[in-house]
Coordinates of C-alpha atoms in Angstrom, one line a residue:
Chain A
M1 CA -28.1 28.7 36.1
G2 CA -24.2 28.7 35.7
S3 CA -23.2 25.4 34.4
K4 CA -22.7 24.7 30.6
Q5 CA -25.1 22.2 29.6
S6 CA -24.2 19.7 27.0
V7 CA -26.2 19.5 23.8
F8 CA -26.3 15.8 24.3
T9 CA -28.1 13.6 26.9
E10 CA -25.8 11.5 29.1
Q11 CA -27.0 8.3 27.1
E12 CA -26.1 10.0 23.8
M13 CA -22.7 11.2 25.1
D14 CA -21.9 7.6 26.6
D15 CA -23.0 6.1 23.1
Y16 CA -20.6 8.4 21.3
L17 CA -17.7 7.7 23.7
D18 CA -18.2 4.0 23.1
L19 CA -18.4 4.2 19.4
T20 CA -15.6 6.8 18.6
F21 CA -12.0 7.3 19.8
F22 CA -12.9 10.5 21.2
T23 CA -13.1 12.0 24.7
K24 CA -16.2 14.0 25.7
R25 CA -14.4 17.2 25.1
E26 CA -13.4 16.2 21.5
I27 CA -17.0 15.1 20.8
E28 CA -18.2 18.5 21.9
L29 CA -15.6 20.2 19.6
C30 CA -16.8 18.0 16.8
Y31 CA -20.3 19.2 17.2
Q32 CA -19.2 22.8 17.3
K33 CA -17.4 22.3 14.1
F34 CA -20.4 20.5 12.4
K35 CA -22.7 23.4 13.7
S36 CA -20.5 26.1 12.3
L37 CA -21.0 24.9 8.7
S38 CA -24.8 25.8 8.9
P39 CA -25.6 27.0 12.5
E40 CA -29.3 27.7 11.8
Q41 CA -30.0 24.4 10.2
V42 CA -28.2 22.5 12.9
L43 CA -29.7 24.3 15.7
K44 CA -33.2 23.7 14.4
D45 CA -32.7 20.0 13.9
R46 CA -29.8 18.2 15.4
E47 CA -30.4 15.3 13.1
T48 CA -30.3 17.3 10.0
R49 CA -28.3 16.2 7.1
L50 CA -25.8 18.7 5.6
P51 CA -25.2 18.5 1.9
M52 CA -21.7 17.3 0.7
K53 CA -21.1 20.7 -1.0
M54 CA -21.2 22.3 2.4
I55 CA -19.0 19.7 4.3
L56 CA -16.4 20.1 1.4
T57 CA -15.9 23.7 2.4
M58 CA -14.1 22.7 5.6
P59 CA -10.4 23.6 5.1
E60 CA -9.2 20.1 6.0
L61 CA -11.4 18.6 3.2
K62 CA -11.2 21.4 0.8
V63 CA -7.9 20.6 -0.7
N64 CA -8.0 16.8 -0.1
P65 CA -8.1 15.0 -3.5
F66 CA -10.3 12.5 -2.2
N67 CA -12.7 14.7 -0.4
D68 CA -15.8 13.6 -2.3
R69 CA -14.9 9.8 -1.6
I70 CA -14.5 10.5 2.0
C71 CA -17.8 12.1 2.2
K72 CA -19.5 9.1 0.3
V73 CA -17.9 6.6 2.5
F74 CA -19.1 8.1 5.9
S75 CA -22.6 9.2 4.5
S76 CA -25.3 7.1 6.0
S77 CA -27.5 8.0 2.9
E78 CA -24.6 7.1 0.5
D79 CA -24.8 10.3 -1.2
G80 CA -22.2 12.1 0.3
D81 CA -24.5 14.2 2.7
L82 CA -23.6 13.8 6.4
T83 CA -25.5 13.9 9.6
F84 CA -23.7 14.9 12.8
E85 CA -23.2 11.2 13.5
D86 CA -21.7 10.5 10.1
F87 CA -19.5 13.5 10.6
L88 CA -18.4 12.3 14.1
D89 CA -17.7 8.9 12.8
M90 CA -15.4 10.4 10.0
M91 CA -13.5 12.8 12.5
S92 CA -13.0 9.8 14.7
V93 CA -11.5 7.6 12.0
F94 CA -9.2 10.5 11.1
S95 CA -8.2 11.3 14.5
E96 CA -4.8 10.7 16.1
D97 CA -6.3 8.0 18.3
A98 CA -7.6 5.9 15.7
P99 CA -5.4 2.9 15.2
V100 CA -3.7 2.2 11.7
S101 CA -5.9 -0.8 11.0
V102 CA -9.1 1.3 11.3
K103 CA -7.5 4.0 9.0
A104 CA -6.5 1.4 6.7
E105 CA -10.1 -0.1 6.6
Y106 CA -11.7 3.4 5.7
A107 CA -8.8 4.3 3.2
F108 CA -9.4 1.1 1.3
K109 CA -13.1 1.9 1.0
I110 CA -12.2 5.5 0.0
F111 CA -9.9 4.1 -2.7
D112 CA -12.4 1.6 -4.0
F113 CA -13.9 4.0 -6.5
D114 CA -16.0 1.4 -8.2
E115 CA -17.2 0.0 -4.7
D116 CA -16.7 -3.5 -5.7
D117 CA -14.7 -4.4 -2.5
M118 CA -11.5 -4.7 -4.4
M119 CA -8.9 -2.3 -5.7
G120 CA -8.5 -3.1 -9.3
P121 CA -6.5 -1.4 -12.1
E122 CA -9.1 1.0 -12.7
D123 CA -9.3 2.1 -9.1
L124 CA -5.6 2.5 -8.9
E125 CA -5.5 4.5 -12.0
Q126 CA -8.1 6.9 -10.4
L127 CA -6.1 7.0 -7.4
I128 CA -3.0 7.9 -9.3
K129 CA -4.8 10.6 -11.2
R130 CA -6.3 12.2 -8.2
L131 CA -3.0 12.3 -6.4
L132 CA -1.3 13.9 -9.3
G133 CA -4.1 16.6 -9.7
D134 CA -3.3 19.1 -12.3
E135 CA 0.1 17.6 -13.0
E136 CA 0.2 15.2 -15.9
L137 CA 1.7 11.8 -16.3
H138 CA 2.0 10.0 -19.5
A139 CA -0.6 7.3 -19.9
R140 CA 2.1 4.6 -20.2
D141 CA 3.6 5.8 -17.1
I142 CA 0.3 5.6 -15.3
K143 CA -0.2 2.1 -16.8
Q144 CA 3.2 1.1 -15.6
L145 CA 2.7 2.5 -12.0
V146 CA -0.5 0.5 -11.9
K147 CA 1.2 -2.5 -12.8
N148 CA 4.1 -2.0 -10.2
L149 CA 1.6 -1.2 -7.5
T150 CA -0.4 -4.3 -8.2
A151 CA 2.8 -6.7 -8.5
E152 CA 4.1 -5.3 -5.2
A153 CA 0.9 -5.8 -3.3
D154 CA -1.0 -8.7 -5.0
L155 CA -0.1 -11.7 -3.0
D156 CA -2.7 -14.1 -4.4
D157 CA -1.9 -13.2 -7.9
D158 CA -5.5 -12.4 -9.0
G159 CA -4.6 -9.0 -10.4
L160 CA -6.6 -7.3 -7.7
L161 CA -5.8 -6.1 -4.3
S162 CA -8.1 -7.2 -1.5
F163 CA -8.3 -5.3 1.8
A164 CA -5.8 -7.6 3.5
E165 CA -3.3 -7.1 0.6
F166 CA -3.9 -3.3 0.7
E167 CA -3.4 -3.1 4.5
H168 CA -0.2 -5.2 4.4
V169 CA 1.3 -2.7 2.2
V170 CA 0.2 0.6 3.7
A171 CA 0.8 -0.5 7.2
K172 CA 4.6 0.0 6.6
S173 CA 4.2 3.5 5.6
T174 CA 4.3 6.1 8.3
D175 CA 3.3 8.8 6.1
F176 CA 0.1 7.1 5.5
V177 CA -1.0 7.7 9.0
Q178 CA 0.0 11.4 8.5
A179 CA -2.1 11.4 5.4
F180 CA -5.2 10.2 7.1
R181 CA -5.5 12.5 9.9
M182 CA -7.4 15.6 10.7
R183 CA -6.9 17.8 13.7
L184 CA -9.8 18.9 15.8
Chain B
M1 CA 34.4 -17.1 19.3
T2 CA 38.1 -16.4 19.2
V3 CA 40.1 -13.6 17.9
A4 CA 43.8 -13.3 16.9
N5 CA 46.2 -13.6 19.8
E6 CA 48.4 -11.0 21.1
S7 CA 51.7 -11.7 19.2
Q8 CA 54.3 -9.9 17.0
D9 CA 53.9 -9.8 13.3
T10 CA 56.0 -12.8 12.2
L11 CA 55.3 -12.8 8.6
D12 CA 58.3 -11.7 6.9
H13 CA 56.8 -10.1 3.8
D14 CA 58.7 -7.6 1.6
P15 CA 56.7 -4.5 2.2
K16 CA 57.4 -3.3 -1.2
L17 CA 55.0 -6.0 -2.7
G18 CA 51.8 -4.7 -3.9
H19 CA 49.0 -6.2 -2.0
S20 CA 47.5 -8.3 -4.8
T21 CA 50.8 -10.0 -5.4
L22 CA 51.0 -10.7 -1.8
S23 CA 47.6 -12.3 -1.9
L24 CA 48.8 -14.7 -4.8
A25 CA 52.0 -15.4 -3.0
S26 CA 50.2 -16.2 0.2
Y27 CA 48.1 -18.5 -1.6
L28 CA 50.9 -20.6 -2.7
L29 CA 53.5 -20.3 0.1
F30 CA 51.7 -19.0 3.3
V31 CA 48.7 -19.8 5.3
R32 CA 46.2 -16.9 5.1
R33 CA 44.3 -15.8 8.1
Y34 CA 40.7 -14.4 7.6
L35 CA 38.5 -13.2 10.4
V36 CA 35.0 -14.2 9.4
I37 CA 32.3 -12.4 11.0
V38 CA 28.9 -14.2 11.0
N39 CA 25.5 -12.6 11.5
P40 CA 23.6 -15.7 12.5
V41 CA 20.3 -14.0 11.9
S42 CA 21.0 -13.2 8.1
G43 CA 19.9 -15.1 5.3
Q44 CA 16.7 -15.9 7.0
G45 CA 18.4 -17.3 10.0
K46 CA 20.8 -19.6 8.1
G47 CA 23.8 -17.5 8.3
L48 CA 25.9 -19.9 10.4
P49 CA 25.0 -23.1 8.8
T50 CA 25.6 -21.5 5.4
F51 CA 29.0 -20.6 6.6
R52 CA 29.9 -24.0 7.9
E53 CA 28.5 -26.0 5.0
K54 CA 29.1 -23.8 2.1
V55 CA 31.8 -21.3 2.9
H56 CA 34.2 -22.8 5.3
P57 CA 35.1 -25.9 3.2
I58 CA 36.1 -23.8 0.2
L59 CA 38.2 -21.4 2.2
M60 CA 40.1 -24.4 4.1
E61 CA 40.8 -25.9 0.6
A62 CA 42.2 -22.7 -0.5
G63 CA 44.7 -22.8 2.5
V64 CA 42.8 -20.1 4.6
K65 CA 42.6 -20.3 8.4
V66 CA 39.5 -18.9 9.7
E67 CA 39.0 -17.0 13.0
L68 CA 35.3 -17.0 13.5
L69 CA 33.2 -14.5 15.2
V70 CA 29.5 -15.0 15.6
T71 CA 27.8 -11.6 16.3
E72 CA 25.4 -11.6 19.4
R73 CA 23.8 -8.3 18.8
P74 CA 24.0 -5.1 16.5
G75 CA 27.3 -3.2 17.1
H76 CA 29.2 -6.3 18.4
A77 CA 31.0 -6.6 15.1
R78 CA 31.8 -2.8 15.1
S79 CA 33.2 -3.0 18.6
M80 CA 35.3 -6.2 18.0
V81 CA 36.9 -4.9 14.7
S82 CA 37.6 -1.4 16.2
S83 CA 39.6 -2.8 19.3
S84 CA 41.0 -6.4 18.3
N85 CA 44.6 -7.1 17.3
L86 CA 44.5 -7.4 13.6
S87 CA 48.2 -7.6 12.8
E88 CA 48.0 -11.1 11.6
I89 CA 44.7 -10.8 9.6
D90 CA 44.9 -11.1 5.9
G91 CA 41.3 -10.3 5.4
I92 CA 38.0 -9.8 6.9
I93 CA 35.0 -11.6 5.7
T94 CA 31.4 -10.8 6.7
V95 CA 28.7 -13.3 6.1
G96 CA 25.5 -11.3 6.1
G97 CA 24.1 -8.2 4.6
D98 CA 25.3 -4.6 4.0
G99 CA 24.5 -3.7 7.5
L100 CA 27.2 -6.0 9.0
L101 CA 29.8 -4.7 6.6
Y102 CA 28.9 -1.2 7.5
E103 CA 29.7 -1.9 11.2
V104 CA 33.1 -3.6 10.0
V105 CA 34.0 -0.6 7.9
N106 CA 33.4 2.0 10.5
G107 CA 35.0 0.0 13.2
L108 CA 38.1 -0.3 11.0
R109 CA 38.4 3.3 10.0
C110 CA 38.0 4.7 13.6
R111 CA 41.1 2.8 14.6
D112 CA 44.5 4.7 15.4
D113 CA 46.6 2.4 13.4
S114 CA 44.1 3.0 10.6
D115 CA 46.7 3.5 7.7
R116 CA 47.7 0.1 7.4
I117 CA 44.8 -1.8 8.9
S118 CA 42.2 0.0 6.6
N119 CA 43.9 -1.8 3.6
I120 CA 43.0 -5.2 5.1
P121 CA 40.9 -6.5 2.1
L122 CA 37.3 -7.1 2.8
G123 CA 35.0 -9.8 1.6
I124 CA 31.2 -10.2 1.7
I125 CA 29.5 -13.7 1.5
A126 CA 26.3 -12.6 0.1
T127 CA 23.6 -14.5 1.9
G128 CA 20.9 -12.5 0.0
S129 CA 19.7 -10.2 2.8
G130 CA 20.4 -6.9 1.2
N131 CA 23.7 -7.1 -0.6
G132 CA 24.1 -4.0 -2.5
L133 CA 27.9 -3.8 -2.4
A134 CA 28.3 -7.5 -3.3
R135 CA 25.9 -7.1 -6.2
S136 CA 27.9 -3.9 -7.4
V137 CA 31.3 -5.7 -7.1
A138 CA 30.0 -8.5 -9.0
E139 CA 28.7 -6.3 -11.6
Y140 CA 32.0 -4.4 -11.8
S141 CA 34.0 -7.8 -12.3
K142 CA 31.4 -8.7 -15.1
E143 CA 30.4 -11.7 -12.9
D144 CA 26.8 -10.6 -12.6
A145 CA 25.4 -13.8 -14.2
D146 CA 27.3 -16.2 -11.9
Y147 CA 26.8 -14.0 -8.9
L148 CA 22.9 -14.2 -9.4
K149 CA 22.9 -18.0 -9.9
N150 CA 24.8 -18.5 -6.8
P151 CA 25.6 -15.5 -4.7
V152 CA 27.2 -17.5 -1.7
L153 CA 29.4 -19.5 -4.0
S154 CA 30.4 -16.7 -6.2
T155 CA 31.4 -14.5 -3.3
T156 CA 33.2 -17.3 -1.5
L157 CA 35.3 -18.2 -4.5
A158 CA 36.3 -14.4 -4.7
A159 CA 37.5 -14.5 -1.0
A160 CA 39.3 -17.7 -1.4
R161 CA 41.1 -16.5 -4.7
G162 CA 42.3 -13.3 -2.9
K163 CA 42.3 -10.9 -5.7
V164 CA 41.1 -7.4 -4.7
V165 CA 39.6 -4.4 -6.3
P166 CA 39.5 -0.8 -5.2
V167 CA 36.0 0.2 -4.3
N168 CA 34.6 3.8 -3.5
L169 CA 34.1 4.7 0.0
M170 CA 32.3 7.9 1.1
E171 CA 33.6 9.8 4.1
V172 CA 30.8 11.6 5.8
E173 CA 31.4 14.5 8.2
L174 CA 28.4 15.1 10.2
D175 CA 28.5 18.0 12.6
G176 CA 32.1 17.0 13.5
R177 CA 31.6 13.2 13.6
K178 CA 33.1 11.0 10.8
I179 CA 31.0 8.1 9.4
Y180 CA 31.9 6.0 6.5
S181 CA 29.5 4.9 3.9
F182 CA 29.9 2.6 1.0
L183 CA 26.4 2.6 -0.5
S184 CA 24.3 5.7 -0.3
V185 CA 23.5 9.2 1.6
G186 CA 20.2 10.4 1.2
W187 CA 17.8 13.1 2.2
G188 CA 14.1 13.8 1.9
L189 CA 11.7 11.6 -0.2
L190 CA 14.0 8.6 -1.0
A191 CA 15.5 8.6 2.7
D192 CA 12.0 8.5 4.1
I193 CA 11.4 5.5 1.9
D194 CA 14.8 3.9 2.7
V195 CA 14.1 4.0 6.4
E196 CA 10.6 2.5 6.0
S197 CA 11.7 -0.3 3.8
E198 CA 13.8 -1.7 6.4
V199 CA 11.6 -4.8 6.5
L200 CA 12.0 -5.4 2.9
R201 CA 15.8 -4.9 2.9
A202 CA 16.0 -7.4 5.8
I203 CA 14.7 -10.1 3.4
G204 CA 16.8 -9.2 0.5
E205 CA 14.1 -7.6 -1.5
S206 CA 14.1 -4.2 -3.5
R207 CA 14.9 -1.2 -1.3
F208 CA 12.1 1.3 -2.3
T209 CA 8.6 0.2 -2.2
I210 CA 6.4 1.8 -4.9
W211 CA 3.6 2.2 -2.6
S212 CA 5.4 4.9 -1.0
F213 CA 4.0 7.1 -3.8
L214 CA 1.0 7.5 -1.4
R215 CA 3.3 10.2 0.3
L216 CA 2.8 12.1 -2.8
A217 CA -0.4 13.5 -1.5
K218 CA 1.5 15.7 0.8
L219 CA 4.9 15.9 -1.0
R220 CA 7.2 17.5 1.5
H221 CA 10.1 19.8 0.6
Y222 CA 12.8 20.9 3.0
K223 CA 14.9 24.1 3.0
A224 CA 18.7 24.0 2.9
Q225 CA 21.7 24.8 0.9
L226 CA 23.1 22.2 -1.3
S227 CA 26.7 22.7 -2.8
Y228 CA 28.8 20.4 -4.7
I229 CA 32.1 20.1 -6.7
P230 CA 31.1 18.5 -10.0
C231 CA 33.8 16.1 -11.2
E232 CA 34.1 13.8 -14.0
R233 CA 36.6 11.1 -15.3
V234 CA 38.2 12.1 -18.5
S235 CA 40.4 9.9 -20.5
R236 CA 43.5 11.1 -22.2
D237 CA 45.6 9.5 -24.9
E238 CA 49.3 9.4 -23.9
L239 CA 52.0 9.7 -26.4
N240 CA 53.0 6.2 -25.8
G241 CA 49.9 5.0 -27.2
T242 CA 48.2 4.3 -23.9
S243 CA 45.2 6.1 -22.4
R244 CA 44.9 7.2 -18.8
T245 CA 41.8 8.5 -17.0
S246 CA 41.9 11.2 -14.3
L247 CA 39.5 13.2 -12.6
R248 CA 38.6 16.8 -13.8
E249 CA 36.8 19.2 -11.3
R250 CA 34.8 22.1 -12.2
D251 CA 33.8 25.1 -10.1
P252 CA 31.7 24.5 -7.0
V253 CA 27.9 24.9 -7.4
F254 CA 25.6 26.3 -4.7
I255 CA 21.9 26.0 -4.6
D256 CA 19.6 27.5 -2.0
G257 CA 16.3 26.0 -2.2
E258 CA 13.6 23.7 -1.2
F259 CA 14.4 20.1 -1.9
I260 CA 12.0 17.1 -2.5
S261 CA 14.9 14.8 -2.4
V262 CA 18.7 14.5 -2.4
Y263 CA 20.2 11.0 -3.0
S264 CA 23.7 9.9 -3.8
T265 CA 25.6 6.8 -4.1
C266 CA 29.2 5.8 -4.9
Q267 CA 28.4 2.2 -6.2
S268 CA 26.2 1.0 -9.1
Y269 CA 23.9 -0.9 -7.0
I270 CA 22.4 0.2 -3.6
G271 CA 20.2 -2.9 -2.9
S272 CA 20.4 -6.5 -4.1
D273 CA 18.6 -5.6 -7.2
L274 CA 18.5 -1.9 -7.2
I275 CA 20.8 -0.2 -9.7
F276 CA 20.9 3.5 -8.9
A277 CA 24.0 4.5 -10.8
P278 CA 24.4 2.2 -13.9
K279 CA 27.5 4.3 -15.0
A280 CA 29.5 3.8 -11.7
Q281 CA 32.9 2.3 -12.1
P282 CA 34.8 0.4 -9.3
G283 CA 36.9 2.9 -7.3
D284 CA 36.3 5.8 -9.9
G285 CA 36.5 8.4 -7.1
L286 CA 33.1 9.6 -8.0
I287 CA 29.8 10.2 -6.1
H288 CA 26.7 10.0 -8.1
L289 CA 24.3 12.8 -7.0
T290 CA 20.7 13.2 -7.7
Y291 CA 18.4 16.0 -6.5
M292 CA 15.0 17.2 -7.0
T293 CA 13.7 20.8 -5.9
K294 CA 10.1 21.5 -5.2
D295 CA 9.7 22.8 -8.7
A296 CA 9.9 19.3 -10.0
G297 CA 6.4 18.6 -8.8
R298 CA 4.6 15.4 -8.0
A299 CA 4.5 13.9 -11.7
S300 CA 8.4 14.0 -11.7
A301 CA 8.7 12.5 -8.2
T302 CA 6.4 9.7 -9.3
Q303 CA 8.3 9.0 -12.5
F304 CA 11.5 9.0 -10.5
L305 CA 10.2 6.4 -8.2
L306 CA 8.9 4.5 -11.0
G307 CA 12.1 4.8 -12.8
I308 CA 14.2 3.6 -10.2
D309 CA 12.9 0.0 -10.8
K310 CA 14.0 0.2 -14.4
G311 CA 17.1 2.3 -14.0
A312 CA 15.5 5.1 -15.9
H313 CA 15.3 7.5 -13.0
L314 CA 18.3 9.5 -14.0
S315 CA 16.7 10.9 -17.2
V316 CA 13.3 12.0 -15.5
S317 CA 12.8 15.8 -16.3
G318 CA 12.9 17.7 -13.0
V319 CA 15.6 15.2 -11.7
S320 CA 19.2 16.6 -11.7
Y321 CA 22.0 14.2 -11.9
V322 CA 25.7 15.1 -11.7
T323 CA 28.9 13.3 -10.8
V324 CA 30.8 15.0 -7.8
K325 CA 33.9 14.9 -5.8
E326 CA 32.1 16.0 -2.8
F327 CA 28.8 17.7 -1.6
T328 CA 27.4 19.3 1.4
I329 CA 23.9 20.0 2.7
R330 CA 23.6 22.7 5.4
C331 CA 20.8 24.4 7.2
A332 CA 21.2 26.5 10.3
G333 CA 19.3 25.3 13.0
G334 CA 19.3 21.8 11.8
I335 CA 18.4 20.1 8.6
N336 CA 14.8 19.2 8.6
G337 CA 13.7 15.7 7.2
T338 CA 15.3 12.4 7.3
I339 CA 19.0 11.9 6.5
T340 CA 20.1 8.4 5.9
I341 CA 23.7 7.0 5.7
D342 CA 23.6 3.5 4.0
G343 CA 19.9 3.4 5.3
E344 CA 20.6 4.4 8.9
R345 CA 18.8 7.6 10.0
V346 CA 20.9 10.5 11.4
T347 CA 20.3 14.2 12.1
G348 CA 22.5 17.3 12.1
E349 CA 23.0 20.9 11.0
E350 CA 25.7 20.4 8.4
I351 CA 26.7 17.3 6.4
K352 CA 29.5 16.9 4.0
I353 CA 30.3 13.9 2.0
K354 CA 33.4 13.2 0.1
I355 CA 35.1 10.4 -1.5
S356 CA 37.7 8.9 0.9
P357 CA 41.3 9.1 -0.5
R358 CA 41.7 5.6 0.9
P359 CA 39.3 3.3 -1.1
L360 CA 38.1 0.0 0.4
H361 CA 39.8 -3.1 -1.0
V362 CA 37.3 -5.9 -1.7
F363 CA 37.7 -9.4 -2.8
A364 CA 36.4 -9.9 -6.3
L365 CA 36.6 -12.5 -9.1

């Protein structure tokens, strides 16, 4: 037997091709990456769920200030633990081929810290603090920044940013796409 | 569209008269001819009707004969101005935004007869689509309030009246090419944002979007050498009781480092309502230079962005601010990151920016 057999059935592969922005090869690469986090566990049960702590050891996620939010958003169990399919979903949205609108959709979910489907002042404050990391910004500067961010994006004047308002403002930023990208 | 006809200069002016006196004399005795260049797309597409209804009648009443050019594409104004016979033109007025004037200035300054022609007064009818220079000029003449109430009327009256003020112009040498800039030259963070906010500029809004703070997640820095000649205006009391200002240079400064941002301007406003250098004076011969190295960090970069809205950006810690006569950015193998000249993106290995010895002359109230 010389040919390399895929770990997935043809049906599974077709489904993955439909549901992600990946090619067959990229899907296989994703699997290898997922498996490398805990080879024994994944080989034993392909549908196993890897704990968030393990996912966060990945170099791409390790230094990302929103790594826990990213895991939570893609976690089908909503606790940050990921199955391979959750993981594949995540890598697909962060891939080069995912359109800006899809990235924006997930970015919004990631930045919606209190998960109320809107980006309010508390969400924005969290966002700023996470971005600054160790560096400190005076509380009044943070409040001012939150005000400015809201003012610039809030079109219906309700003091909250809906997904549409958020997308409108980040779609212009080429750097946004750079920040929401992980290479395989 | 018509342009000035081939003919000899028939106006018999005494060449020793200063230009502003000439303007006044023209107003009373001679017909002035202005070349008016209209960007039909400016002012939300109302550039031409605005000119016909609100500008032309006032100019006519003031005794100005108008040669009208309606631009058909970007670059049109520049090519017309660089090649037309301008010997009978007393002023060139642009109806549109800073971009249109940028074309005119660069078209004028690349001419061979440059010396005389580059003193042709320029006017901007501010239709609101990104008018940093018009706003600066209004501020210099303390006409800010009237300008804001009705920018079209205010700038039209200035052009009609014919009084001019000298206005700083930067001469940019980029790998041997000469480009002229009357607003800003930037590199790094603000240049990136500048390029992206094109959409906002086109509708006359603030230049820098605060949402660009998202890029602070991956704050980029670029290696290069920044060098500059610090310079300031000092005033001296003369024996006869008057006081004069002159420029005092200091020793050149060289900084080899990794920069987050280098941004310079030679006017006070770089956008319709974005004041970058509040201390700038008309034609003062100074470039206001700001820069941040990577040591400044994200907090400083955030405060800088925040501060620009309030004019407080110059006093953020980590941000260096100095007035200079000239500055240079060089990096062997090419300068990485975006460089913008009046918002237009360029690339190169070495860029040198200095104040042009021949300022612009702009109509002002």
